[in-house]
PDB file of C-alpha atoms in Angstrom:
ATOM      1  CA  MET A   1      94.258  26.361 -10.117  1.00  0.00           C
ATOM      2  CA  LYS A   2      93.433  25.155  -6.604  1.00  0.00           C
ATOM      3  CA  ARG A   3      94.150  27.408  -3.644  1.00  0.00           C
ATOM      4  CA  THR A   4      95.037  26.340  -0.113  1.00  0.00           C
ATOM      5  CA  VAL A   5      92.439  27.680   2.286  1.00  0.00           C
ATOM      6  CA  GLY A   6      93.008  28.165   6.018  1.00  0.00           C
ATOM      7  CA  GLY A   7      96.797  28.430   6.228  1.00  0.00           C
ATOM      8  CA  SER A   8      99.336  25.927   7.458  1.00  0.00           C
ATOM      9  CA  ARG A   9      98.915  23.849  10.608  1.00  0.00           C
ATOM     10  CA  TYR A  10     101.160  25.987  12.799  1.00  0.00           C
ATOM     11  CA  GLN A  11      99.245  29.106  11.709  1.00  0.00           C
ATOM     12  CA  GLN A  12      95.951  27.440  12.572  1.00  0.00           C
ATOM     13  CA  ILE A  13      97.287  26.551  16.042  1.00  0.00           C
ATOM     14  CA  ALA A  14      98.503  30.107  16.562  1.00  0.00           C
ATOM     15  CA  VAL A  15      95.069  31.455  15.562  1.00  0.00           C
ATOM     16  CA  ASP A  16      93.342  29.059  17.937  1.00  0.00           C
ATOM     17  CA  VAL A  17      95.586  30.105  20.859  1.00  0.00           C
ATOM     18  CA  ALA A  18      95.106  33.777  19.959  1.00  0.00           C
ATOM     19  CA  GLY A  19      91.353  33.201  19.925  1.00  0.00           C
ATOM     20  CA  LYS A  20      91.454  31.809  23.463  1.00  0.00           C
ATOM     21  CA  ILE A  21      93.476  34.824  24.593  1.00  0.00           C
ATOM     22  CA  ALA A  22      91.125  37.252  22.856  1.00  0.00           C
ATOM     23  CA  SER A  23      88.056  35.597  24.377  1.00  0.00           C
ATOM     24  CA  GLY A  24      89.493  35.903  27.886  1.00  0.00           C
ATOM     25  CA  ASP A  25      90.431  32.293  28.541  1.00  0.00           C
ATOM     26  CA  TYR A  26      93.902  33.624  29.329  1.00  0.00           C
ATOM     27  CA  ALA A  27      94.640  37.030  30.795  1.00  0.00           C
ATOM     28  CA  PRO A  28      97.760  39.127  30.200  1.00  0.00           C
ATOM     29  CA  GLY A  29     100.571  37.756  32.359  1.00  0.00           C
ATOM     30  CA  ASP A  30      99.111  34.240  32.485  1.00  0.00           C
ATOM     31  CA  ARG A  31     101.564  31.455  31.746  1.00  0.00           C
ATOM     32  CA  ILE A  32     100.345  29.277  28.916  1.00  0.00           C
ATOM     33  CA  PHE A  33     101.494  26.214  27.068  1.00  0.00           C
ATOM     34  CA  ALA A  34     105.054  25.103  26.896  1.00  0.00           C
ATOM     35  CA  ARG A  35     106.090  23.772  23.496  1.00  0.00           C
ATOM     36  CA  SER A  36     105.803  20.116  24.542  1.00  0.00           C
ATOM     37  CA  ALA A  37     102.335  20.594  26.015  1.00  0.00           C
ATOM     38  CA  LEU A  38     101.174  22.434  22.896  1.00  0.00           C
ATOM     39  CA  SER A  39     102.388  19.646  20.599  1.00  0.00           C
ATOM     40  CA  VAL A  40     100.517  17.052  22.680  1.00  0.00           C
ATOM     41  CA  GLN A  41      97.309  19.074  22.874  1.00  0.00           C
ATOM     42  CA  TYR A  42      97.120  19.668  19.108  1.00  0.00           C
ATOM     43  CA  GLY A  43      98.655  16.362  18.071  1.00  0.00           C
ATOM     44  CA  VAL A  44     101.515  17.917  16.124  1.00  0.00           C
ATOM     45  CA  SER A  45     105.302  17.683  16.162  1.00  0.00           C
ATOM     46  CA  PRO A  46     107.342  19.802  18.615  1.00  0.00           C
ATOM     47  CA  GLU A  47     108.663  21.765  15.640  1.00  0.00           C
ATOM     48  CA  THR A  48     105.146  22.707  14.538  1.00  0.00           C
ATOM     49  CA  ALA A  49     104.343  23.766  18.099  1.00  0.00           C
ATOM     50  CA  ARG A  50     107.563  25.801  18.226  1.00  0.00           C
ATOM     51  CA  ARG A  51     106.651  27.626  15.013  1.00  0.00           C
ATOM     52  CA  ALA A  52     103.183  28.450  16.372  1.00  0.00           C
ATOM     53  CA  ILE A  53     104.659  29.919  19.563  1.00  0.00           C
ATOM     54  CA  ALA A  54     107.300  31.798  17.558  1.00  0.00           C
ATOM     55  CA  LEU A  55     104.593  33.354  15.379  1.00  0.00           C
ATOM     56  CA  LEU A  56     102.628  34.482  18.425  1.00  0.00           C
ATOM     57  CA  ALA A  57     105.803  35.905  19.955  1.00  0.00           C
ATOM     58  CA  ASP A  58     106.738  37.765  16.743  1.00  0.00           C
ATOM     59  CA  LEU A  59     103.301  39.394  16.755  1.00  0.00           C
ATOM     60  CA  GLY A  60     103.676  40.477  20.390  1.00  0.00           C
ATOM     61  CA  ILE A  61     100.778  38.279  21.508  1.00  0.00           C
ATOM     62  CA  VAL A  62     102.899  36.187  23.892  1.00  0.00           C
ATOM     63  CA  GLU A  63     106.284  36.579  25.481  1.00  0.00           C
ATOM     64  CA  VAL A  64     108.658  33.620  25.524  1.00  0.00           C
ATOM     65  CA  ILE A  65     110.609  33.231  28.750  1.00  0.00           C
ATOM     66  CA  LYS A  66     113.499  30.850  28.496  1.00  0.00           C
ATOM     67  CA  GLY A  67     112.999  27.891  30.802  1.00  0.00           C
ATOM     68  CA  SER A  68     109.524  29.060  31.816  1.00  0.00           C
ATOM     69  CA  GLY A  69     107.429  28.633  28.672  1.00  0.00           C
ATOM     70  CA  CYS A  70     105.528  31.715  27.564  1.00  0.00           C
ATOM     71  CA  THR A  71     103.107  34.198  29.030  1.00  0.00           C
ATOM     72  CA  VAL A  72     100.254  36.232  27.530  1.00  0.00           C
ATOM     73  CA  ALA A  73     101.433  39.679  26.483  1.00  0.00           C
ATOM     74  CA  SER A  74      98.492  41.349  24.692  1.00  0.00           C
ATOM     75  CA  ARG A  75      94.812  40.487  24.316  1.00  0.00           C
ATOM     76  CA  GLU A  76      94.338  43.323  21.774  1.00  0.00           C
ATOM     77  CA  LYS A  77      97.047  41.982  19.495  1.00  0.00           C
ATOM     78  CA  ALA A  78      95.574  38.495  19.809  1.00  0.00           C
ATOM     79  CA  GLU A  79      92.169  39.786  18.689  1.00  0.00           C
ATOM     80  CA  ALA A  80      93.719  41.716  15.777  1.00  0.00           C
ATOM     81  CA  PHE A  81      95.619  38.638  14.604  1.00  0.00           C
ATOM     82  CA  ARG A  82      92.555  36.427  14.803  1.00  0.00           C
ATOM     83  CA  ARG A  83      90.498  38.959  12.844  1.00  0.00           C
ATOM     84  CA  ARG A  84      93.146  39.337  10.107  1.00  0.00           C
ATOM     85  CA  PHE A  85      93.502  35.593   9.730  1.00  0.00           C
ATOM     86  CA  ASN A  86      89.736  35.091   9.502  1.00  0.00           C
ATOM     87  CA  ASP A  87      89.524  37.821   6.850  1.00  0.00           C
ATOM     88  CA  PHE A  88      92.293  36.098   4.885  1.00  0.00           C
ATOM     89  CA  THR A  89      90.491  32.760   5.120  1.00  0.00           C
ATOM     90  CA  SER A  90      87.268  34.341   3.858  1.00  0.00           C
ATOM     91  CA  VAL A  91      89.053  35.826   0.840  1.00  0.00           C
ATOM     92  CA  SER A  92      90.791  32.510   0.154  1.00  0.00           C
ATOM     93  CA  THR A  93      87.456  30.714   0.323  1.00  0.00           C
ATOM     94  CA  LEU A  94      85.976  33.162  -2.174  1.00  0.00           C
ATOM     95  CA  TRP A  95      88.944  32.603  -4.503  1.00  0.00           C
ATOM     96  CA  GLN A  96      88.452  28.851  -4.222  1.00  0.00           C
ATOM     97  CA  SER A  97      84.762  29.208  -5.058  1.00  0.00           C
ATOM     98  CA  PHE A  98      85.710  31.407  -8.010  1.00  0.00           C
ATOM     99  CA  ASP A  99      88.194  28.798  -9.276  1.00  0.00           C
ATOM    100  CA  ASP A 100      85.640  26.003  -8.854  1.00  0.00           C
ATOM    101  CA  GLU A 101      83.045  27.973 -10.791  1.00  0.00           C
ATOM    102  CA  ILE A 102      85.519  28.574 -13.627  1.00  0.00           C
ATOM    103  CA  ASP A 103      86.304  24.838 -13.759  1.00  0.00           C
ATOM    104  CA  THR A 104      82.577  24.084 -13.911  1.00  0.00           C
ATOM    105  CA  GLN A 105      82.064  26.589 -16.730  1.00  0.00           C
ATOM    106  CA  ILE A 106      85.002  25.167 -18.709  1.00  0.00           C
ATOM    107  CA  ALA A 107      83.662  21.623 -18.340  1.00  0.00           C
ATOM    108  CA  GLY A 108      80.215  22.791 -19.446  1.00  0.00           C
ATOM    109  CA  LEU A 109      81.618  24.544 -22.514  1.00  0.00           C
ATOM    110  CA  GLN A 110      83.605  21.426 -23.421  1.00  0.00           C
ATOM    111  CA  ARG A 111      80.441  19.301 -23.253  1.00  0.00           C
ATOM    112  CA  LEU A 112      78.603  21.884 -25.346  1.00  0.00           C
ATOM    113  CA  LYS A 113      81.402  21.817 -27.927  1.00  0.00           C
ATOM    114  CA  GLU A 114      81.265  18.023 -28.139  1.00  0.00           C
ATOM    115  CA  THR A 115      77.477  18.091 -28.527  1.00  0.00           C
ATOM    116  CA  ALA A 116      77.724  20.711 -31.290  1.00  0.00           C
ATOM    117  CA  GLY A 117      80.310  18.568 -33.069  1.00  0.00           C
ATOM    118  CA  LYS A 118      78.070  15.507 -32.957  1.00  0.00           C
ATOM    119  CA  LEU A 119      75.127  17.551 -34.228  1.00  0.00           C
ATOM    120  CA  SER A 120      77.222  18.853 -37.100  1.00  0.00           C
ATOM    121  CA  GLU A 121      78.252  15.326 -38.030  1.00  0.00           C
ATOM    122  CA  HIS A 122      74.661  14.095 -37.964  1.00  0.00           C
ATOM    123  CA  LEU A 123      73.549  16.977 -40.171  1.00  0.00           C
ATOM    124  CA  ALA A 124      76.354  16.205 -42.622  1.00  0.00           C
ATOM    125  CA  HIS A 125      74.910  12.740 -43.125  1.00  0.00           C
ATOM    126  CA  TYR A 126      71.277  13.860 -43.137  1.00  0.00           C
ATOM    127  CA  GLN A 127      71.912  16.259 -46.025  1.00  0.00           C
ATOM    128  CA  HIS A 128      71.623  13.269 -48.401  1.00  0.00           C
ATOM    129  CA  THR A 129      67.890  13.281 -48.906  1.00  0.00           C
ATOM    130  CA  ASN A 130      68.118  11.081 -52.004  1.00  0.00           C
ATOM    131  CA  PRO A 131      67.964   7.430 -50.798  1.00  0.00           C
ATOM    132  CA  LEU A 132      69.774   6.304 -53.961  1.00  0.00           C
ATOM    133  CA  GLN A 133      72.820   8.421 -53.278  1.00  0.00           C
ATOM    134  CA  PRO A 134      75.323   6.056 -51.598  1.00  0.00           C
ATOM    135  CA  LEU A 135      77.141   6.695 -48.346  1.00  0.00           C
ATOM    136  CA  HIS A 136      80.251   4.799 -47.371  1.00  0.00           C
ATOM    137  CA  MET A 137      81.918   3.411 -44.285  1.00  0.00           C
ATOM    138  CA  ARG A 138      85.260   1.755 -43.612  1.00  0.00           C
ATOM    139  CA  VAL A 139      85.173  -1.635 -41.909  1.00  0.00           C
ATOM    140  CA  THR A 140      87.592  -1.766 -38.960  1.00  0.00           C
ATOM    141  CA  GLU A 141      88.896  -4.498 -36.683  1.00  0.00           C
ATOM    142  CA  GLY A 142      86.215  -3.543 -34.200  1.00  0.00           C
ATOM    143  CA  CYS A 143      83.413  -4.817 -36.462  1.00  0.00           C
ATOM    144  CA  ARG A 144      81.634  -7.694 -34.721  1.00  0.00           C
ATOM    145  CA  TYR A 145      80.774  -9.471 -37.991  1.00  0.00           C
ATOM    146  CA  LEU A 146      84.225  -9.798 -39.585  1.00  0.00           C
ATOM    147  CA  GLY A 147      84.372 -12.806 -41.901  1.00  0.00           C
ATOM    148  CA  GLU A 148      80.599 -13.207 -41.987  1.00  0.00           C
ATOM    149  CA  SER A 149      78.504 -12.745 -45.104  1.00  0.00           C
ATOM    150  CA  ILE A 150      75.991  -9.983 -45.676  1.00  0.00           C
ATOM    151  CA  GLY A 151      73.204 -12.525 -45.991  1.00  0.00           C
ATOM    152  CA  THR A 152      74.140 -14.462 -42.847  1.00  0.00           C
ATOM    153  CA  ILE A 153      73.961 -11.415 -40.601  1.00  0.00           C
ATOM    154  CA  LYS A 154      70.689 -10.317 -42.278  1.00  0.00           C
ATOM    155  CA  LEU A 155      72.047  -6.826 -42.752  1.00  0.00           C
ATOM    156  CA  TRP A 156      69.099  -5.462 -44.733  1.00  0.00           C
ATOM    157  CA  GLN A 157      66.512  -7.003 -42.416  1.00  0.00           C
ATOM    158  CA  ASN A 158      68.224  -5.507 -39.353  1.00  0.00           C
ATOM    159  CA  THR A 159      69.108  -2.067 -40.702  1.00  0.00           C
ATOM    160  CA  GLY A 160      67.151  -1.326 -43.861  1.00  0.00           C
ATOM    161  CA  VAL A 161      70.533  -0.686 -45.509  1.00  0.00           C
ATOM    162  CA  THR A 162      71.567  -2.187 -48.851  1.00  0.00           C
ATOM    163  CA  ILE A 163      75.257  -2.568 -49.718  1.00  0.00           C
ATOM    164  CA  VAL A 164      75.717  -1.630 -53.363  1.00  0.00           C
ATOM    165  CA  ALA A 165      79.501  -1.858 -53.649  1.00  0.00           C
ATOM    166  CA  ILE A 166      82.624  -2.909 -51.760  1.00  0.00           C
ATOM    167  CA  GLN A 167      86.052  -1.418 -52.359  1.00  0.00           C
ATOM    168  CA  SER A 168      89.034  -3.459 -51.206  1.00  0.00           C
ATOM    169  CA  GLU A 169      92.707  -2.948 -52.068  1.00  0.00           C
ATOM    170  CA  GLY A 170      91.802  -0.575 -54.893  1.00  0.00           C
ATOM    171  CA  LYS A 171      89.291  -2.958 -56.443  1.00  0.00           C
ATOM    172  CA  MET A 172      85.602  -2.068 -56.569  1.00  0.00           C
ATOM    173  CA  ILE A 173      82.980  -4.838 -56.489  1.00  0.00           C
ATOM    174  CA  ILE A 174      79.556  -3.644 -57.664  1.00  0.00           C
ATOM    175  CA  SER A 175      76.411  -5.336 -56.289  1.00  0.00           C
ATOM    176  CA  PRO A 176      78.344  -7.789 -54.099  1.00  0.00           C
ATOM    177  CA  GLY A 177      75.294  -9.859 -53.197  1.00  0.00           C
ATOM    178  CA  PRO A 178      74.446 -11.693 -49.969  1.00  0.00           C
ATOM    179  CA  TYR A 179      77.522 -13.945 -50.021  1.00  0.00           C
ATOM    180  CA  ALA A 180      80.070 -11.121 -49.779  1.00  0.00           C
ATOM    181  CA  THR A 181      81.888 -11.125 -46.434  1.00  0.00           C
ATOM    182  CA  LEU A 182      82.952  -8.213 -44.278  1.00  0.00           C
ATOM    183  CA  THR A 183      86.729  -7.684 -44.108  1.00  0.00           C
ATOM    184  CA  ALA A 184      88.691  -5.170 -42.070  1.00  0.00           C
ATOM    185  CA  GLY A 185      90.113  -2.361 -44.170  1.00  0.00           C
ATOM    186  CA  GLU A 186      87.561  -2.458 -46.949  1.00  0.00           C
ATOM    187  CA  GLU A 187      85.146   0.336 -47.783  1.00  0.00           C
ATOM    188  CA  ILE A 188      81.461  -0.488 -48.101  1.00  0.00           C
ATOM    189  CA  PHE A 189      79.050   1.699 -50.062  1.00  0.00           C
ATOM    190  CA  PHE A 190      75.375   1.568 -49.209  1.00  0.00           C
ATOM    191  CA  VAL A 191      71.972   3.197 -49.655  1.00  0.00           C
ATOM    192  CA  GLY A 192      69.001   3.374 -47.317  1.00  0.00           C
ATOM    193  CA  PRO A 193      67.057   5.714 -45.031  1.00  0.00           C
ATOM    194  CA  GLU A 194      68.362   9.149 -44.057  1.00  0.00           C
ATOM    195  CA  ASP A 195      69.853   7.723 -40.866  1.00  0.00           C
ATOM    196  CA  SER A 196      71.330   4.671 -42.578  1.00  0.00           C
ATOM    197  CA  TRP A 197      74.900   5.588 -41.628  1.00  0.00           C
ATOM    198  CA  GLN A 198      73.960   5.603 -37.934  1.00  0.00           C
ATOM    199  CA  ARG A 199      71.921   2.427 -38.265  1.00  0.00           C
ATOM    200  CA  LEU A 200      74.713   0.532 -39.996  1.00  0.00           C
ATOM    201  CA  HIS A 201      77.402   1.710 -37.587  1.00  0.00           C
ATOM    202  CA  HIS A 202      75.300   0.752 -34.591  1.00  0.00           C
ATOM    203  CA  PHE A 203      74.586  -2.673 -36.070  1.00  0.00           C
ATOM    204  CA  LEU A 204      78.196  -3.459 -37.009  1.00  0.00           C
ATOM    205  CA  TYR A 205      79.765  -2.120 -33.822  1.00  0.00           C
ATOM    206  CA  ASN A 206      76.908  -2.344 -31.321  1.00  0.00           C
ATOM    207  CA  ASP A 207      77.425   1.267 -30.260  1.00  0.00           C
ATOM    208  CA  MET A 208      76.797   4.785 -31.448  1.00  0.00           C
ATOM    209  CA  PRO A 209      79.480   6.262 -33.728  1.00  0.00           C
ATOM    210  CA  THR A 210      82.199   8.227 -31.983  1.00  0.00           C
ATOM    211  CA  ARG A 211      83.319  11.628 -33.183  1.00  0.00           C
ATOM    212  CA  LYS A 212      86.681  10.275 -34.262  1.00  0.00           C
ATOM    213  CA  SER A 213      85.200   7.507 -36.381  1.00  0.00           C
ATOM    214  CA  ARG A 214      82.573   9.800 -37.856  1.00  0.00           C
ATOM    215  CA  GLN A 215      85.126  12.420 -38.866  1.00  0.00           C
ATOM    216  CA  SER A 216      86.950   9.797 -40.923  1.00  0.00           C
ATOM    217  CA  GLU A 217      83.813   9.293 -43.013  1.00  0.00           C
ATOM    218  CA  ASP A 218      82.167  11.604 -45.527  1.00  0.00           C
ATOM    219  CA  SER A 219      79.167  11.399 -47.756  1.00  0.00           C
ATOM    220  CA  ASP A 220      80.738  11.310 -51.217  1.00  0.00           C
ATOM    221  CA  THR A 221      78.737   9.456 -53.817  1.00  0.00           C
ATOM    222  CA  ILE A 222      79.862   6.152 -55.275  1.00  0.00           C
ATOM    223  CA  GLN A 223      80.438   7.936 -58.593  1.00  0.00           C
ATOM    224  CA  GLN A 224      83.085  10.075 -56.924  1.00  0.00           C
ATOM    225  CA  ASN A 225      84.935   7.055 -55.601  1.00  0.00           C
ATOM    226  CA  ILE A 226      85.072   4.734 -58.638  1.00  0.00           C
TER     227      ILE A 226
END
């Protein structure tokens, strides 16, 4: 939640005028700005200037004389108002800093959670220390080699991964060979190094696997899927 620091414009104008009174720029009884002059000096609407003068009058800092503008009524009250407003601004600033720090902590925890999730997914794939125990991956529309054969793209030469089976529309093809093509929707089963899943995904999609895509995969063996 973001907090507004420093008050509204008419309050800021009132504080500035009170500060000039408190510092002695204007003495009690001195005639100061009319509403029109105040709006011009601070570059605000006449209504904003009116509200600033009304606030000062309500606090007993100035006295409004109809047809004659307003005069300074109390330097002490001007100083008290300026001090209270500055104290309020300091507290508001501290609240804003507190909110910003919370937002930073939340963002940091979210990044930590995402990193932990990715680590967990990597470990899930690395648990297969047996290179002959197949992993599997679904081919999606995002694959950059759709319609191309395993041999043409030199899959083994580029990844060290060997495709041992392809499952498509409920049919399992064992040892598909280099002429088998990659088709969206099919499941490919493969063996290779411990990081073969990452290697294959990076090769087929030219990026690192996202959490969403990785969560859709598991490391069941080919015997569990045929």
